[in-house]
Short mmCIF file of C-alpha atoms in Angstrom, two decimals:
data_model
loop_
_atom_site.label_atom_id
_atom_site.label_comp_id
_atom_site.label_asym_id
_atom_site.label_seq_id
_atom_site.Cartn_x
_atom_site.Cartn_y
_atom_site.Cartn_z
CA UNK A 261 -0.30 0.19 -0.23
CA UNK A 262 1.50 3.14 -1.36
CA UNK A 263 0.84 5.92 1.23
CA UNK A 264 3.57 8.39 0.14
CA UNK A 265 2.26 12.06 -0.90
CA UNK A 266 3.53 15.00 -2.55
CA UNK A 267 0.45 16.79 -0.74
CA UNK A 268 -0.50 14.72 2.43
CA UNK A 269 -2.74 17.83 3.61
CA UNK A 270 -4.78 17.38 0.18
CA UNK A 271 -5.55 13.66 0.58
CA UNK A 272 -6.33 13.45 4.13
CA UNK A 273 -9.32 16.51 2.86
CA UNK A 274 -10.50 14.82 0.50
CA UNK A 275 -10.06 11.29 2.83
CA UNK A 276 -11.90 13.11 5.10
CA UNK A 277 -14.75 14.24 2.79
CA UNK A 278 -15.15 10.80 0.89
CA UNK A 279 -15.87 9.54 4.38
CA UNK A 280 -18.58 11.98 5.10
CA UNK A 281 -20.11 11.59 1.61
CA UNK A 282 -20.53 7.71 2.06
CA UNK A 283 -21.96 8.00 6.33
CA UNK A 284 -24.60 10.37 4.27
CA UNK A 285 -25.50 8.46 2.22
CA UNK A 286 -25.68 5.83 4.88
CA UNK A 287 -27.78 8.20 6.64
CA UNK A 288 -30.00 8.86 3.98
CA UNK A 289 -30.90 5.15 2.28
CA UNK A 290 -31.93 1.76 2.88
CA UNK A 291 -33.28 0.47 5.85
CA UNK A 292 -30.76 0.20 8.22
CA UNK A 293 -30.68 3.86 9.00
CA UNK A 294 -33.91 3.61 10.10
CA UNK A 295 -33.78 0.72 12.20
CA UNK A 296 -30.42 2.16 14.03
CA UNK A 297 -31.95 5.45 14.25
CA UNK A 298 -33.64 4.56 17.56
CA UNK A 299 -29.88 4.39 19.08
CA UNK A 300 -28.11 6.79 17.74
CA UNK A 301 -30.33 9.09 16.45
CA UNK A 302 -28.18 12.41 17.00
CA UNK A 303 -25.07 11.09 14.96
CA UNK A 304 -27.87 9.69 12.30
CA UNK A 305 -29.14 13.47 11.98
CA UNK A 306 -25.75 14.96 12.04
CA UNK A 307 -24.79 12.77 8.69
CA UNK A 308 -28.11 12.87 7.49
CA UNK A 309 -28.08 16.93 7.28
CA UNK A 310 -24.40 17.81 6.76
CA UNK A 311 -22.70 15.04 5.28
CA UNK A 312 -23.88 16.02 1.83
CA UNK A 313 -21.75 19.25 2.20
CA UNK A 314 -18.69 17.75 2.07
CA UNK A 315 -18.74 17.50 -1.95
CA UNK A 316 -17.98 21.21 -1.26
CA UNK A 317 -14.32 20.13 -0.22
CA UNK A 318 -13.54 18.32 -3.75
CA UNK A 319 -14.47 21.30 -5.74
CA UNK A 320 -12.48 23.29 -3.51
CA UNK A 321 -9.70 20.98 -3.62
CA UNK A 322 -10.25 19.94 -7.42
CA UNK A 323 -10.21 24.05 -8.74
CA UNK A 324 -6.56 23.84 -6.56
CA UNK A 325 -5.14 20.92 -8.40
CA UNK A 326 -6.49 22.08 -11.31
CA UNK A 327 -4.40 25.31 -10.89
CA UNK A 328 -1.37 23.78 -9.53
CA UNK A 329 -1.27 21.38 -12.31
CA UNK A 330 -2.11 23.65 -15.60
CA UNK A 331 -2.20 27.14 -14.52
CA UNK A 332 1.00 27.25 -11.48
CA UNK A 333 2.10 31.24 -12.39
CA UNK A 334 -1.35 32.39 -12.96
CA UNK A 335 -0.44 31.83 -16.83
CA UNK A 336 -2.28 28.92 -18.54
CA UNK A 337 0.00 26.42 -19.84
CA UNK A 338 -2.79 24.56 -21.87
CA UNK A 339 -2.09 25.03 -25.48
CA UNK A 340 -4.46 22.37 -26.29
CA UNK A 341 -7.73 22.86 -24.23
CA UNK A 342 -9.86 20.29 -25.85
CA UNK A 343 -6.98 17.03 -25.63
CA UNK A 344 -7.10 18.60 -21.69
CA UNK A 345 -10.60 17.96 -21.49
CA UNK A 346 -10.78 15.14 -23.65
CA UNK A 347 -8.36 13.56 -20.76
CA UNK A 348 -9.92 14.82 -18.18
CA UNK A 349 -13.13 12.80 -19.47
CA UNK A 350 -11.21 9.58 -19.96
CA UNK A 351 -9.63 9.92 -16.44
CA UNK A 352 -13.24 10.54 -14.70
CA UNK A 353 -15.04 8.03 -17.26
CA UNK A 354 -13.55 4.49 -16.78
CA UNK A 355 -13.54 4.03 -13.11
CA UNK A 356 -16.96 6.12 -13.13
CA UNK A 357 -18.52 3.30 -16.03
CA UNK A 358 -16.68 0.30 -13.94
CA UNK A 359 -18.58 1.19 -10.88
CA UNK A 360 -22.27 1.83 -12.92
CA UNK A 361 -21.97 -1.94 -13.94
CA UNK A 362 -21.31 -2.64 -10.64
CA UNK A 363 -24.34 -0.35 -9.60
CA UNK A 364 -26.25 -1.80 -12.09
CA UNK A 365 -25.65 -5.56 -11.02
CA UNK A 366 -25.81 -4.83 -7.44
CA UNK A 367 -29.18 -2.99 -8.17
CA UNK A 368 -30.41 -6.12 -9.48
CA UNK A 369 -29.77 -8.44 -6.82
CA UNK A 370 -30.65 -6.38 -4.36
CA UNK A 371 -34.29 -5.97 -5.76
CA UNK A 372 -33.97 -9.80 -4.58
CA UNK A 373 -34.70 -8.99 -1.10
CA UNK A 374 -35.25 -5.55 -0.89
CA UNK A 375 -38.16 -3.02 -2.07
CA UNK A 376 -36.87 0.30 -1.62
CA UNK A 377 -37.21 4.24 -3.18
CA UNK A 378 -33.29 3.99 -3.33
CA UNK A 379 -33.01 0.94 -5.43
CA UNK A 380 -32.63 2.60 -9.01
CA UNK A 381 -34.68 0.83 -12.26
CA UNK A 382 -33.57 -1.12 -14.81
CA UNK A 383 -31.50 1.36 -17.30
CA UNK A 384 -33.32 2.04 -20.48
CA UNK A 385 -31.25 3.04 -23.57
CA UNK A 386 -31.58 6.97 -23.60
CA UNK A 387 -30.30 6.60 -19.65
CA UNK A 388 -27.27 4.09 -20.29
CA UNK A 389 -25.75 7.08 -23.39
CA UNK A 390 -26.95 9.74 -21.21
CA UNK A 391 -24.89 8.57 -18.37
CA UNK A 392 -21.37 7.34 -20.42
CA UNK A 393 -21.73 11.14 -21.61
CA UNK A 394 -22.25 12.47 -18.08
CA UNK A 395 -25.88 14.22 -19.57
CA UNK A 396 -27.94 12.55 -16.98
CA UNK A 397 -29.51 15.39 -15.20
CA UNK A 398 -29.05 17.87 -17.94
CA UNK A 399 -31.26 15.53 -20.30
CA UNK A 400 -33.56 14.85 -17.07
CA UNK A 401 -32.80 11.20 -16.74
CA UNK A 402 -32.66 9.18 -12.97
CA UNK A 403 -29.12 8.67 -11.87
CA UNK A 404 -27.86 5.00 -12.07
CA UNK A 405 -26.14 5.77 -8.92
CA UNK A 406 -26.13 8.27 -6.14
CA UNK A 407 -23.69 10.91 -6.26
CA UNK A 408 -22.71 10.48 -10.07
CA UNK A 409 -23.95 13.91 -10.73
CA UNK A 410 -21.29 15.43 -8.98
CA UNK A 411 -18.45 13.35 -11.86
CA UNK A 412 -20.35 15.28 -14.61
CA UNK A 413 -20.30 18.69 -12.51
CA UNK A 414 -16.20 18.32 -12.07
CA UNK A 415 -15.97 17.53 -15.81
CA UNK A 416 -18.11 20.89 -16.19
CA UNK A 417 -16.31 22.72 -14.09
CA UNK A 418 -12.77 21.94 -15.38
CA UNK A 419 -13.81 22.22 -18.90
CA UNK A 420 -15.41 25.63 -18.46
CA UNK A 421 -12.14 26.72 -16.05
CA UNK A 422 -9.63 25.28 -19.07
CA UNK A 423 -11.59 27.20 -21.68
CA UNK A 424 -11.00 30.29 -19.82
CA UNK A 425 -7.28 30.09 -19.09
CA UNK A 426 -7.25 28.98 -22.62
CA UNK A 427 -9.17 32.17 -23.74
CA UNK A 428 -6.66 34.05 -21.67
CA UNK A 429 -4.03 33.04 -21.87
CA UNK A 430 -3.86 33.86 -26.17
CA UNK A 431 -5.47 37.50 -25.13
CA UNK A 432 -1.58 37.61 -23.75
CA UNK A 433 0.33 36.63 -26.07
CA UNK A 434 -1.34 39.19 -28.74
CA UNK A 435 -1.18 42.08 -25.77
CA UNK A 436 2.01 41.88 -24.04
CA UNK A 437 1.06 44.22 -21.66
CA UNK A 438 -1.59 42.49 -20.39
CA UNK A 439 -1.19 39.52 -17.67
CA UNK A 440 -3.29 37.26 -15.06
CA UNK A 441 -6.12 37.42 -17.40
CA UNK A 442 -6.72 33.96 -16.32
CA UNK A 443 -7.23 34.32 -12.79
CA UNK A 444 -8.80 37.25 -13.45
CA UNK A 445 -11.62 35.88 -15.40
CA UNK A 446 -12.16 33.40 -12.93
CA UNK A 447 -12.41 35.57 -10.09
CA UNK A 448 -14.80 37.37 -11.72
CA UNK A 449 -17.02 34.15 -12.55
CA UNK A 450 -15.93 32.80 -8.93
CA UNK A 451 -17.93 36.48 -7.61
CA UNK A 452 -20.30 35.57 -10.10
CA UNK A 453 -21.28 32.29 -8.94
CA UNK A 454 -20.88 32.95 -4.86
CA UNK A 455 -23.96 36.35 -5.27
CA UNK A 456 -25.83 35.16 -8.18
CA UNK A 457 -25.69 31.44 -9.81
CA UNK A 458 -25.29 29.41 -6.64
CA UNK A 459 -28.50 31.56 -5.42
CA UNK A 460 -30.64 29.70 -8.02
CA UNK A 461 -31.02 25.69 -7.39
CA UNK A 462 -32.72 25.23 -11.10
CA UNK A 463 -28.88 25.97 -12.17
CA UNK A 464 -27.61 23.17 -10.27
CA UNK A 465 -27.08 20.67 -12.56
CA UNK A 466 -24.48 23.22 -14.13
CA UNK A 467 -20.86 24.33 -12.98
CA UNK A 468 -22.31 27.82 -13.05
CA UNK A 469 -23.97 27.01 -9.71
CA UNK A 470 -20.42 25.07 -8.05
CA UNK A 471 -17.90 27.83 -9.62
CA UNK A 472 -18.08 29.72 -6.67
CA UNK A 473 -16.61 26.54 -4.43
CA UNK A 474 -14.18 25.45 -7.26
CA UNK A 475 -12.82 29.06 -8.03
CA UNK A 476 -11.88 29.60 -4.77
CA UNK A 477 -9.81 26.50 -4.84
CA UNK A 478 -7.85 28.06 -8.32
CA UNK A 479 -7.84 31.46 -6.14
CA UNK A 480 -6.37 29.76 -2.52
CA UNK A 481 -3.46 28.41 -4.81
CA UNK A 482 -2.36 31.24 -6.91
CA UNK A 483 -2.70 34.12 -3.92
CA UNK A 484 -0.91 31.57 -1.43
CA UNK A 485 2.26 31.68 -4.09
CA UNK A 486 3.12 35.39 -3.35
CA UNK A 487 5.10 36.73 -0.75
CA UNK A 488 2.12 39.03 0.98
CA UNK A 489 -0.05 35.41 0.53
CA UNK A 490 -1.65 35.95 3.76
CA UNK A 491 -3.04 39.11 2.82
CA UNK A 492 -4.36 37.64 -0.45
CA UNK A 493 -6.11 34.98 2.15
CA UNK A 494 -7.63 37.44 4.58
CA UNK A 495 -8.84 39.37 1.93
CA UNK A 496 -10.79 36.18 -0.38
CA UNK A 497 -11.88 35.05 3.44
CA UNK A 498 -13.33 38.88 3.94
CA UNK A 499 -14.84 38.38 0.63
CA UNK A 500 -16.61 35.03 1.25
CA UNK A 501 -17.97 36.60 4.79
CA UNK A 502 -19.33 39.30 2.27
CA UNK A 503 -21.33 36.52 0.28
CA UNK A 504 -22.51 34.56 3.70
CA UNK A 505 -23.30 38.14 5.14
CA UNK A 506 -25.17 38.76 1.68
CA UNK A 507 -26.90 35.19 1.70
CA UNK A 508 -25.58 32.45 4.33
CA UNK A 509 -25.60 29.66 3.12
CA UNK A 510 -23.38 26.25 5.13
CA UNK A 511 -22.46 24.44 1.60
CA UNK A 512 -20.17 28.50 0.95
CA UNK A 513 -19.26 28.05 4.23
CA UNK A 514 -17.11 24.92 4.40
CA UNK A 515 -16.07 25.95 0.80
CA UNK A 516 -14.43 29.20 2.31
CA UNK A 517 -13.24 26.77 5.83
CA UNK A 518 -11.75 24.10 3.12
CA UNK A 519 -9.98 27.24 0.81
CA UNK A 520 -8.38 28.84 4.30
CA UNK A 521 -6.92 25.57 5.24
CA UNK A 522 -5.39 24.97 1.55
CA UNK A 523 -4.78 28.11 1.14
CA UNK A 524 -2.63 28.79 4.83
CA UNK A 525 -1.21 25.31 4.83
CA UNK A 526 0.52 26.17 1.13
CA UNK A 527 1.34 29.82 2.62
CA UNK A 528 3.39 28.29 5.47
CA UNK A 529 4.56 25.01 3.66
CA UNK A 530 2.60 23.18 5.79
CA UNK A 531 0.82 21.22 3.04
CA UNK A 532 4.45 19.30 1.46
CA UNK A 533 5.75 18.33 5.35
CA UNK A 534 2.74 17.94 7.74
CA UNK A 535 2.54 15.00 8.65
CA UNK A 536 -0.77 12.66 7.99
CA UNK A 537 -1.74 9.34 9.39
CA UNK A 538 -0.77 6.90 6.16
CA UNK A 539 -4.45 5.45 6.42
CA UNK A 540 -6.12 9.20 5.77
CA UNK A 541 -3.39 9.45 3.12
CA UNK A 542 -3.66 6.22 1.39
CA UNK A 543 -7.79 6.90 1.63
CA UNK A 544 -7.33 10.52 0.12
CA UNK A 545 -5.29 8.70 -2.98
CA UNK A 546 -8.25 6.13 -3.41
CA UNK A 547 -11.13 8.33 -2.58
CA UNK A 548 -12.48 8.79 -5.89
CA UNK A 549 -12.89 5.27 -6.32
CA UNK A 550 -14.58 5.11 -3.17
CA UNK A 551 -17.07 7.56 -3.84
CA UNK A 552 -17.97 5.82 -6.87
CA UNK A 553 -18.26 2.45 -5.82
CA UNK A 554 -19.41 3.33 -2.22
CA UNK A 555 -23.57 3.13 -3.04
CA UNK A 556 -23.94 -0.16 -4.73
CA UNK A 557 -22.47 -1.74 -1.96
CA UNK A 558 -24.14 -0.12 0.96
CA UNK A 559 -27.03 -1.62 -1.28
CA UNK A 560 -26.03 -4.85 -1.18
CA UNK A 561 -25.96 -4.56 2.52
CA UNK A 562 -28.75 -2.99 3.14
CA UNK A 563 -30.44 -5.71 1.07
CA UNK A 564 -28.96 -8.54 3.22
CA UNK A 565 -29.72 -7.17 6.20
CA UNK A 566 -33.08 -6.27 5.81
CA UNK A 567 -33.88 -9.74 4.58
CA UNK A 568 -31.75 -11.54 7.56
CA UNK A 569 -31.94 -9.07 10.14
CA UNK A 570 -34.92 -6.87 9.60
CA UNK A 571 -35.51 -4.12 11.55
CA UNK A 572 -33.23 -5.96 14.84
CA UNK A 573 -31.34 -2.12 16.02
CA UNK A 574 -27.89 -3.44 16.45
CA UNK A 575 -27.63 -5.70 13.87
CA UNK A 576 -29.03 -2.49 11.64
CA UNK A 577 -25.70 -0.73 13.18
CA UNK A 578 -23.06 -3.49 12.64
CA UNK A 579 -24.69 -3.53 9.10
CA UNK A 580 -23.92 0.35 8.92
CA UNK A 581 -20.15 0.10 9.90
CA UNK A 582 -19.73 -3.29 6.96
CA UNK A 583 -21.47 -1.39 4.57
CA UNK A 584 -18.73 1.85 5.27
CA UNK A 585 -15.69 -0.78 5.66
CA UNK A 586 -16.86 -2.38 2.27
CA UNK A 587 -17.06 0.81 0.69
CA UNK A 588 -13.57 1.40 1.02
CA UNK A 589 -12.40 -2.11 0.39
CA UNK A 590 -14.06 -2.21 -2.78
CA UNK A 591 -13.17 1.41 -3.71
CA UNK A 592 -9.47 -0.17 -3.03
CA UNK A 593 -9.91 -2.49 -5.50
CA UNK A 594 -11.90 -0.39 -7.81
CA UNK A 595 -8.86 1.93 -7.95
CA UNK A 596 -5.96 -0.94 -7.67
CA UNK A 597 -7.02 -2.61 -10.67
CA UNK A 598 -9.17 -0.01 -13.11
CA UNK A 599 -8.80 3.89 -11.65
CA UNK A 600 -4.17 3.45 -11.25
CA UNK A 601 -3.90 1.47 -14.12
CA UNK A 602 -2.63 3.09 -17.64
CA UNK A 603 -4.81 3.73 -19.87
CA UNK A 604 -5.02 2.06 -23.15
CA UNK A 605 -7.36 1.88 -26.34
CA UNK A 606 -8.18 -1.19 -25.24
CA UNK A 607 -9.85 0.30 -22.06
CA UNK A 608 -11.78 3.71 -23.83
CA UNK A 609 -13.45 1.12 -26.10
CA UNK A 610 -14.42 -1.54 -23.55
CA UNK A 611 -15.19 0.13 -20.54
CA UNK A 612 -18.01 2.29 -22.34
CA UNK A 613 -19.16 -1.20 -24.81
CA UNK A 614 -19.57 -3.42 -21.25
CA UNK A 615 -21.44 -0.62 -19.08
CA UNK A 616 -23.76 -0.61 -22.20
CA UNK A 617 -24.21 -4.29 -22.90
CA UNK A 618 -24.55 -4.70 -19.09
CA UNK A 619 -27.07 -2.00 -19.14
CA UNK A 620 -29.48 -3.37 -22.12
CA UNK A 621 -28.16 -7.49 -20.44
CA UNK A 622 -30.34 -5.49 -17.35
CA UNK A 623 -33.25 -4.39 -19.04
CA UNK A 624 -34.06 -7.46 -20.26
CA UNK A 625 -33.66 -9.34 -17.66
CA UNK A 626 -36.17 -6.88 -15.59
CA UNK A 627 -38.28 -7.01 -18.47
#
């Protein structure tokens, strides 16, 4: 198990956010949480109401890492944005589609023992195609697994930022007196998102709704490179407070907190040297795979416990613990066998084909 990391602080944040999201879904879906509620109501209420906010940490971190890789000095290194977007799609899509194959199979198995609204129906052809291209929310198709909306938004955010930075770079190349247009464009879109787009829930299937969090991460990276970074971080924090005074949203408070932690860690040098538990560092590295695979595995555990230990409080609490462990174990395997493997032409072709075939077989069996 490799646990070395260039940025253990980032990995630890990703690990904590990942655990909170898994626990949120365990509290939100399935009969185990209903049965266990009488034993630990406050704990389940906490994860039910607040666990989902951890997804903001992923958006902030994604913006931070985008800036670090593609514009470390504020000037875009991207010369072929469409190629970068395609590579981002492949990195997200291959493990995502494998996890959705597992979701389709696990949903079919879970329906044998459990009837629950959380179990996705057998997919339609339109659903399958929409998921391949990350369009399910935009075209009104039901998701085949919980949380897959995040993957689509991640790609939208990256694409929007990449195109903005590339356009800014082209303008800078033509007009030598202009500089740092990319960070300025990101800052303007971040402010517009926080003060306008993020207030309209009808936009929550688009990157514009979430760009505030993503942009805060990118800005935290850029300002923390400066000698006067502390002053700029204070200015960013003041801007976040102004947003919260304008319209308080807990998700923006979380995003602002993560932005500040990342900025301070990098400004002080703690990001690279701060010791973190090896398990958290490893869990952070596999967090995307855990995020993708946890829901179908939790469905299976819910179905099994409902079948063998219906409404037994202690058994359900144990079952939730088993589901959490299974999610981490399943994520580790998905990371080892799929996400961390080199991208090949065979993988690019066979993974979508396998997803479409498994979906059609499941639909045929259900009918």
